[in-house]
mmCIF file of C-alpha atoms in Angstrom:
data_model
loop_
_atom_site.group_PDB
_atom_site.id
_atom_site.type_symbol
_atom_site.label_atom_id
_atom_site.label_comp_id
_atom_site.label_asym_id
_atom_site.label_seq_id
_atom_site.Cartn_x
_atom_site.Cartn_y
_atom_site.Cartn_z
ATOM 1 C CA UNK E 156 0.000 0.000 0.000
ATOM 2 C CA UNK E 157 1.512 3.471 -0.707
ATOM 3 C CA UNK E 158 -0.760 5.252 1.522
ATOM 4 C CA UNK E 159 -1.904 3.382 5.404
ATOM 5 C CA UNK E 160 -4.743 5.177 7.074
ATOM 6 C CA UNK E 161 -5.074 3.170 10.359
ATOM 7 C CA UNK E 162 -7.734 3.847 13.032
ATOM 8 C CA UNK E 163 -8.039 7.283 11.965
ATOM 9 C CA UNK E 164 -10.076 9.363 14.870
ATOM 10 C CA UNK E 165 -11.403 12.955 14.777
ATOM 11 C CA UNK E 166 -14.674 14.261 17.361
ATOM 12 C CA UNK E 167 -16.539 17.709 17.174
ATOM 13 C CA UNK E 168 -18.537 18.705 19.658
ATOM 14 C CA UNK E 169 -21.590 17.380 17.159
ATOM 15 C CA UNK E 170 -19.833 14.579 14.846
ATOM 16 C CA UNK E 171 -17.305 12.090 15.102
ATOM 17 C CA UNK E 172 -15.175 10.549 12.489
ATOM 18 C CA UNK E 173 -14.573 7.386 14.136
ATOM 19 C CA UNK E 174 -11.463 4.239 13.612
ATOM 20 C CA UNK E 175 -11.612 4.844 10.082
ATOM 21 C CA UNK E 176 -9.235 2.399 8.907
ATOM 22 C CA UNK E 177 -8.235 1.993 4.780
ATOM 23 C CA UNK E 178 -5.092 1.700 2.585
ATOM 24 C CA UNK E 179 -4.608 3.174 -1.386
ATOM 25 C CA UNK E 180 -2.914 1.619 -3.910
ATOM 26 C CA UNK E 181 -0.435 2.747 -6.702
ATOM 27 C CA UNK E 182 -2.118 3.091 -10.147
ATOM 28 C CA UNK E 183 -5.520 2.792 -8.675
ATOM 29 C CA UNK E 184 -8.108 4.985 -8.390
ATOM 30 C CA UNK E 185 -10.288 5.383 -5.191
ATOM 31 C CA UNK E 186 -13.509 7.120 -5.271
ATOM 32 C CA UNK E 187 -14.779 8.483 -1.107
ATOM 33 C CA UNK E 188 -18.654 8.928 -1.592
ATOM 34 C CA UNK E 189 -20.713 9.217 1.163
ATOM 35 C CA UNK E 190 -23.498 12.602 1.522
ATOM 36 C CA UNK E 191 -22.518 16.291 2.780
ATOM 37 C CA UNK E 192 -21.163 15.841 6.443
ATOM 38 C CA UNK E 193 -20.305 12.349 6.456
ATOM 39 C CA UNK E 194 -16.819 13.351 7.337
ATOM 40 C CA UNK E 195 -14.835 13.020 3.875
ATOM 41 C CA UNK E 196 -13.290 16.798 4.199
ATOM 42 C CA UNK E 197 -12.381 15.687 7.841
ATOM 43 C CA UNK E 198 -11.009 12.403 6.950
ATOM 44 C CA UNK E 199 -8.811 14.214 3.662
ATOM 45 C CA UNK E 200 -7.603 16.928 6.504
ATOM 46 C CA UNK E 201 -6.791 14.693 8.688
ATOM 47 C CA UNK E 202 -4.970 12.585 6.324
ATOM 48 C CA UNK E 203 -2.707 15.630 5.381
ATOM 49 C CA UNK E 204 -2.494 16.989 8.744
ATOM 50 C CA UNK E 205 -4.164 19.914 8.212
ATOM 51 C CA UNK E 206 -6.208 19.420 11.002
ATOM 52 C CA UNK E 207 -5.392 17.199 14.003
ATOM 53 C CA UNK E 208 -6.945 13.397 14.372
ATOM 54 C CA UNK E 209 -7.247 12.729 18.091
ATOM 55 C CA UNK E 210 -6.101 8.893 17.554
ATOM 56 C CA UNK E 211 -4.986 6.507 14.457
ATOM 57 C CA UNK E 212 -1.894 6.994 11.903
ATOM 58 C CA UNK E 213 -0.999 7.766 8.808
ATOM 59 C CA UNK E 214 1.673 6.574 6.063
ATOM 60 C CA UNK E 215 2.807 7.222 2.766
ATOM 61 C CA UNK E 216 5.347 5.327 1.013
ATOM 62 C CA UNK E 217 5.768 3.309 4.816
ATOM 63 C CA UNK E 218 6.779 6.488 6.372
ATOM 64 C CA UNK E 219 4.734 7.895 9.033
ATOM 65 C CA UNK E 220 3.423 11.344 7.737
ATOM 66 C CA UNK E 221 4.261 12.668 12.000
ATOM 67 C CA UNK E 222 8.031 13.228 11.568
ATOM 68 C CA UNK E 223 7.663 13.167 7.731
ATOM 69 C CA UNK E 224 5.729 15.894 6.587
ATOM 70 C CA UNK E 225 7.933 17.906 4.395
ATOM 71 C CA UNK E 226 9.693 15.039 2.806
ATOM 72 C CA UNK E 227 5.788 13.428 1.890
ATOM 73 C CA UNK E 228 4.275 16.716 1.123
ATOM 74 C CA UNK E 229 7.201 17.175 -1.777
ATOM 75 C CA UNK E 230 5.822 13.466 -3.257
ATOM 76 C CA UNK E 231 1.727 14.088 -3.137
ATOM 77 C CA UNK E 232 -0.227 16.414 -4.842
ATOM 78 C CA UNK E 233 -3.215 17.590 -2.882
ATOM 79 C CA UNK E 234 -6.030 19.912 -3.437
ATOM 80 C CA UNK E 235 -8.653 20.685 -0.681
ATOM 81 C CA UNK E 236 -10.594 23.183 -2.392
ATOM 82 C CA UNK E 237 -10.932 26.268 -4.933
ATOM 83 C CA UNK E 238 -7.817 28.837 -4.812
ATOM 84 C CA UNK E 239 -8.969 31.411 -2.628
ATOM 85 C CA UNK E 240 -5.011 32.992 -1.829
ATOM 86 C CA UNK E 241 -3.351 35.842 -3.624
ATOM 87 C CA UNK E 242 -7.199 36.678 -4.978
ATOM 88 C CA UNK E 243 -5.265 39.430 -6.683
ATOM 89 C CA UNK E 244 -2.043 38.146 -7.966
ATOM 90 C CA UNK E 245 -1.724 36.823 -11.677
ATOM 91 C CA UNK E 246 -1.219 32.979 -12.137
ATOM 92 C CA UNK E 247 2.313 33.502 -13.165
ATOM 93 C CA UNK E 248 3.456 35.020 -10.243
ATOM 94 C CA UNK E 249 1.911 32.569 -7.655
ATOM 95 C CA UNK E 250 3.161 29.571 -9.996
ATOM 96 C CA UNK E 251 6.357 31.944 -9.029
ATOM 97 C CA UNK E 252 5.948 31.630 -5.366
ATOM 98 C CA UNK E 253 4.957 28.323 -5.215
ATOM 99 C CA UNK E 254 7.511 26.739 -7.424
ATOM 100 C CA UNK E 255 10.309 26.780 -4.968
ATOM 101 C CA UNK E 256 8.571 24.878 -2.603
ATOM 102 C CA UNK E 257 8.777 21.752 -4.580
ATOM 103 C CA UNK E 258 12.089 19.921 -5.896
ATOM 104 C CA UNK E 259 10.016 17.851 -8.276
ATOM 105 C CA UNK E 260 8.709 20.420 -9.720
ATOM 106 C CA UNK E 261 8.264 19.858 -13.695
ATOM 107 C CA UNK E 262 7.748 22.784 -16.250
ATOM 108 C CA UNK E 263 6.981 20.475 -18.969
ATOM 109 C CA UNK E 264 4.008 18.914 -16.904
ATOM 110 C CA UNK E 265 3.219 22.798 -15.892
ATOM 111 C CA UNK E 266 2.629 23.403 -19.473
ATOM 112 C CA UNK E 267 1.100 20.343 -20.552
ATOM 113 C CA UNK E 268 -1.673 21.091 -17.962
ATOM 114 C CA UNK E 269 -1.892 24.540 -18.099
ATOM 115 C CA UNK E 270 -3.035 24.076 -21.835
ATOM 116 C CA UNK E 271 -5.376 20.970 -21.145
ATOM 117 C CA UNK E 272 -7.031 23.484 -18.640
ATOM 118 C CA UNK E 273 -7.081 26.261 -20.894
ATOM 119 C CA UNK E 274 -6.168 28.542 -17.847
ATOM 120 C CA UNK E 275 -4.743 31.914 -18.697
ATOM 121 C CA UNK E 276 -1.818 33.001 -16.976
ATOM 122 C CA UNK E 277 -2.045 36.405 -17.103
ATOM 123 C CA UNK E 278 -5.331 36.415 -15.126
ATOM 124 C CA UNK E 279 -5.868 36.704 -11.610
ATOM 125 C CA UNK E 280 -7.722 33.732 -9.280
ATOM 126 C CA UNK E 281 -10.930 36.325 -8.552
ATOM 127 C CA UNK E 282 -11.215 36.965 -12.567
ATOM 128 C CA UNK E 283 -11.508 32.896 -12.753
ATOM 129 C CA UNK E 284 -15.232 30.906 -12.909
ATOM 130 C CA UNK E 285 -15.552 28.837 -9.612
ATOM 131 C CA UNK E 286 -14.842 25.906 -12.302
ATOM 132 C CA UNK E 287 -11.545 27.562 -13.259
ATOM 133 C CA UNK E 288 -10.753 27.915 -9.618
ATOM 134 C CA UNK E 289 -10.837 24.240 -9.251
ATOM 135 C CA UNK E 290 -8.942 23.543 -12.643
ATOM 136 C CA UNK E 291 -6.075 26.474 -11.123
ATOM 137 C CA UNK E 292 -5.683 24.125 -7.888
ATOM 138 C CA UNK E 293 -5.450 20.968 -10.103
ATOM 139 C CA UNK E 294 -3.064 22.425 -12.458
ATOM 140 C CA UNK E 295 -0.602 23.247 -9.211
ATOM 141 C CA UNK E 296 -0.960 19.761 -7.510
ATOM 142 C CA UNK E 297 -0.440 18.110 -10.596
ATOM 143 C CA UNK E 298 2.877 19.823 -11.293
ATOM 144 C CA UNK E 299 5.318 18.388 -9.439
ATOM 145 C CA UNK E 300 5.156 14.858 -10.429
ATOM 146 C CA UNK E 301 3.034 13.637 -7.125
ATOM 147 C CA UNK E 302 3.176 9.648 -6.533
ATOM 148 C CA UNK E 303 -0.614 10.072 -5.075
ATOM 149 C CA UNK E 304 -2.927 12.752 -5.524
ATOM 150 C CA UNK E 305 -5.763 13.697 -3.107
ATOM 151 C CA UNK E 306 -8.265 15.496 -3.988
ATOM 152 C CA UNK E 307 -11.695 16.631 -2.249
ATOM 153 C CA UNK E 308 -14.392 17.537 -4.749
ATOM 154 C CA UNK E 309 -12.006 17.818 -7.511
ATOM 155 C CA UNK E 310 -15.237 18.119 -10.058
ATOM 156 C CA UNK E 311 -17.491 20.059 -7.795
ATOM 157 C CA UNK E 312 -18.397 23.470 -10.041
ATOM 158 C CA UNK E 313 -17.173 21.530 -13.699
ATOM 159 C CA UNK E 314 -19.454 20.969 -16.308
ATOM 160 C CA UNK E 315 -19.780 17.970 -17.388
ATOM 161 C CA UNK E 316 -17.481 18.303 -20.598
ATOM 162 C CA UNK E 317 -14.517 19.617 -17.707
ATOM 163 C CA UNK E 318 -15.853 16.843 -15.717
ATOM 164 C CA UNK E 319 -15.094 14.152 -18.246
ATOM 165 C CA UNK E 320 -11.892 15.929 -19.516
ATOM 166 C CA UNK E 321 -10.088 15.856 -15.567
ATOM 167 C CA UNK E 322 -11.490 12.279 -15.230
ATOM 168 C CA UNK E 323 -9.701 11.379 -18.003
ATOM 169 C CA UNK E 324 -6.736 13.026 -16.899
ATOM 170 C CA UNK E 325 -6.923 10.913 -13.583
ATOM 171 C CA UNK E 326 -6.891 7.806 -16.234
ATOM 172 C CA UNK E 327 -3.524 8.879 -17.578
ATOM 173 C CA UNK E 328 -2.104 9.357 -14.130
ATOM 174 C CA UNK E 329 -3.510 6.014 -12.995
ATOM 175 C CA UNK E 330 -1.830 4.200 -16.226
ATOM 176 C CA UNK E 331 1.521 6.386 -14.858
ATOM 177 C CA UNK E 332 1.238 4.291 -11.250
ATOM 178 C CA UNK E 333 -0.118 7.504 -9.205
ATOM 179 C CA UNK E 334 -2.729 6.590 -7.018
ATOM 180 C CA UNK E 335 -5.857 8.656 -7.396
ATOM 181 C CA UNK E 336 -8.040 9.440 -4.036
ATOM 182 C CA UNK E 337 -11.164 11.892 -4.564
ATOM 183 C CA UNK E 338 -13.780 12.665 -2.523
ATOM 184 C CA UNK E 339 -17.001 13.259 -4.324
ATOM 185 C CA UNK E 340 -20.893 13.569 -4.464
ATOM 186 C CA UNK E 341 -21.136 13.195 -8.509
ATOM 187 C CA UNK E 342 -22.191 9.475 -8.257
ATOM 188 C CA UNK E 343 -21.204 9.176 -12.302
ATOM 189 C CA UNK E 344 -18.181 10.336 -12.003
ATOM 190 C CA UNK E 345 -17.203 7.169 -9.729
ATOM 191 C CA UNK E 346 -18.990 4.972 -12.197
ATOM 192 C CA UNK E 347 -16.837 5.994 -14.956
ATOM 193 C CA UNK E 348 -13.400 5.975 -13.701
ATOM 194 C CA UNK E 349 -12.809 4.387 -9.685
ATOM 195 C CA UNK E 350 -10.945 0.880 -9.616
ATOM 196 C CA UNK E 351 -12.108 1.491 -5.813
ATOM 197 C CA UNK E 352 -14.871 2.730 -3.959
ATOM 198 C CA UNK E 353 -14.659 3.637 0.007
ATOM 199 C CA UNK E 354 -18.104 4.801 1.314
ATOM 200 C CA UNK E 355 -18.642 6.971 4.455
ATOM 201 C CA UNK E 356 -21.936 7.274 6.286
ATOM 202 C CA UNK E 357 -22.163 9.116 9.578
ATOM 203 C CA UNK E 358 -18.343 9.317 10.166
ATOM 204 C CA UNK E 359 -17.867 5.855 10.028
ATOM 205 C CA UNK E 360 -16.689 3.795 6.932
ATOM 206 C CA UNK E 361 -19.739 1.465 5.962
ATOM 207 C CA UNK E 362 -17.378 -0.271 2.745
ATOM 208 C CA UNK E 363 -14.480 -0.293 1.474
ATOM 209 C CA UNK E 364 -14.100 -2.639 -1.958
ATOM 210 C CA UNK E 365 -13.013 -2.357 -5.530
ATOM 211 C CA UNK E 366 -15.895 -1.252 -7.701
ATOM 212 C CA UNK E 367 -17.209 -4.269 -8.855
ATOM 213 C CA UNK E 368 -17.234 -5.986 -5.528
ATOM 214 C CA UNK E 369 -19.390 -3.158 -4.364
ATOM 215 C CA UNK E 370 -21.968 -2.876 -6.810
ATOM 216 C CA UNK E 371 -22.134 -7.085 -6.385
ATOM 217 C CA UNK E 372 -22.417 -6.692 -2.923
ATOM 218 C CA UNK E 373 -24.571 -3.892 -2.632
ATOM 219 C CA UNK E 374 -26.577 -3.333 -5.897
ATOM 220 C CA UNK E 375 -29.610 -4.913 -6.925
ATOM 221 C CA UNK E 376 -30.990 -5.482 -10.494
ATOM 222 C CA UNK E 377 -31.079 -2.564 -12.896
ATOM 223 C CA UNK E 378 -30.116 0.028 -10.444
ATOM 224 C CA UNK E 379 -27.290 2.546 -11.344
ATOM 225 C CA UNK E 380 -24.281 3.268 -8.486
ATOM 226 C CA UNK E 381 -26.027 6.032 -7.763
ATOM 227 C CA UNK E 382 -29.733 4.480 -7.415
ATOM 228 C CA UNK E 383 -27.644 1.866 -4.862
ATOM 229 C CA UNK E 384 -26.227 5.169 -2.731
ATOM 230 C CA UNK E 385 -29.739 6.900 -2.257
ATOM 231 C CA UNK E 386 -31.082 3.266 -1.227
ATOM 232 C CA UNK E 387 -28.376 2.808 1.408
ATOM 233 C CA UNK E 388 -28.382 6.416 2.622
ATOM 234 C CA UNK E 389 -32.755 5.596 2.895
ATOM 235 C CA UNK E 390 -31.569 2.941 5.659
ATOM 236 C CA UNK E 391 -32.273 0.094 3.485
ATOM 237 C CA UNK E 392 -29.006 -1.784 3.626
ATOM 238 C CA UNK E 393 -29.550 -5.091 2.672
ATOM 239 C CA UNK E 394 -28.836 -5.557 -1.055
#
């Protein structure tokens, strides 16, 4: 497993995410579903330490991400989010600030994606769609070569043509051996392009299987992924 998520453990005064336990694979791609405050944000956080789990441990690459942060951080790519720093800066100058930051960086993968995205350089982030905002994040995770990328609502404010163009971009990466962990509420876009599918329901992971095991498991006839997820977040678990 390149990435070890072990008895992960986070409480709020009105939710817990509770012993969430799951590992990722390289060049495999992992769909998190699971409804609005299920605890996927928390559990991506808490993954990259950008908020503190109470209990449970992380690894990447069999290095424990407490006592490893900078060295990890310079092999994923993560994105938690629209771009919603230097609001007034142009592109090129905050690919200018964060550059340094990265050894792996790699202008010919800058370029490749900056032109799949179609995002102008001379703008600034507030000039930018919401869509665009998310494209702008995805263009600097993606370009310094990350070994795993993690990414919460990656298509969230796409339409569907950018939606089908950046899952096909996660195909490429998966064919490269990065492993690919998103966090998303577009049912279809797990359909089309997850090798695995990890489903959270009230902070707690209910399944954890590669896509086809799932839908045997949990599916009934002639219903769609996302038919399955509305019948299992109804209460009616038994397939």
């Amino acid at each position: 497993m390149i990435v070890e998520v072990c008895g992960l453990r986070k409480r709020y005064p009105s939710f817990e995410l509770a012993d969430l336990s799951f590992g990722l694979e390289r060049g495999r791609i992992a769909g998190f579903i699971g409804r609005n405050g299920a605890g996927k944000t928390t559990t991506i956080k808490s993954m990259l330490n950008l908020v503190h789990p109470d209990a449970g441990s992380v690894r990447f690459f069999g290095y424990p991400l407490v006592g490893n942060e900078t060295m990890i951080k310079q092999r994923i790519g993560y994105s938690t989010g629209t771009i919603s720093w230097y609001p007034r800066k142009k592109i090129k100058d905050i690919v200018g600030i964060v550059k340094p930051f990265y050894d792996t960086w790699d202008d010919a993968a800058y370029h490749k994606y900056r032109e799949l995205f179609a995002i102008d350089e001379g703008k600034t982030p507030r000039e930018l769609s919401e869509g665009m905002k998310v494209k702008l994040n995805l263009l600097l995770a993606l370009s310094h070569r990350s070994e795993v990328l993690i990414l919460d609502e990656p298509t969230s404010g796409l339409d569907p043509f950018s939606r089908n163009e950046l899952l096909a971009v996660f195909q490429a990466l998966k064919n490269d051996g990065v492993a690919v962990f998103f966090s998303t509420h577009i049912i279809s876009d797990i359909e089309k392009c997850a090798d695995d599918i990890l489903y959270i329901s009230g902070g707690r992971l209910a399944a954890a299987a590669p896509k086809d095991d799932f839908i045997r498991q949990y599916s009934r006839d002639g219903e769609t992924l996302e038919d399955t997820m509305l019948r299992l977040e109804g209460g009616e678990a038994d397939a």
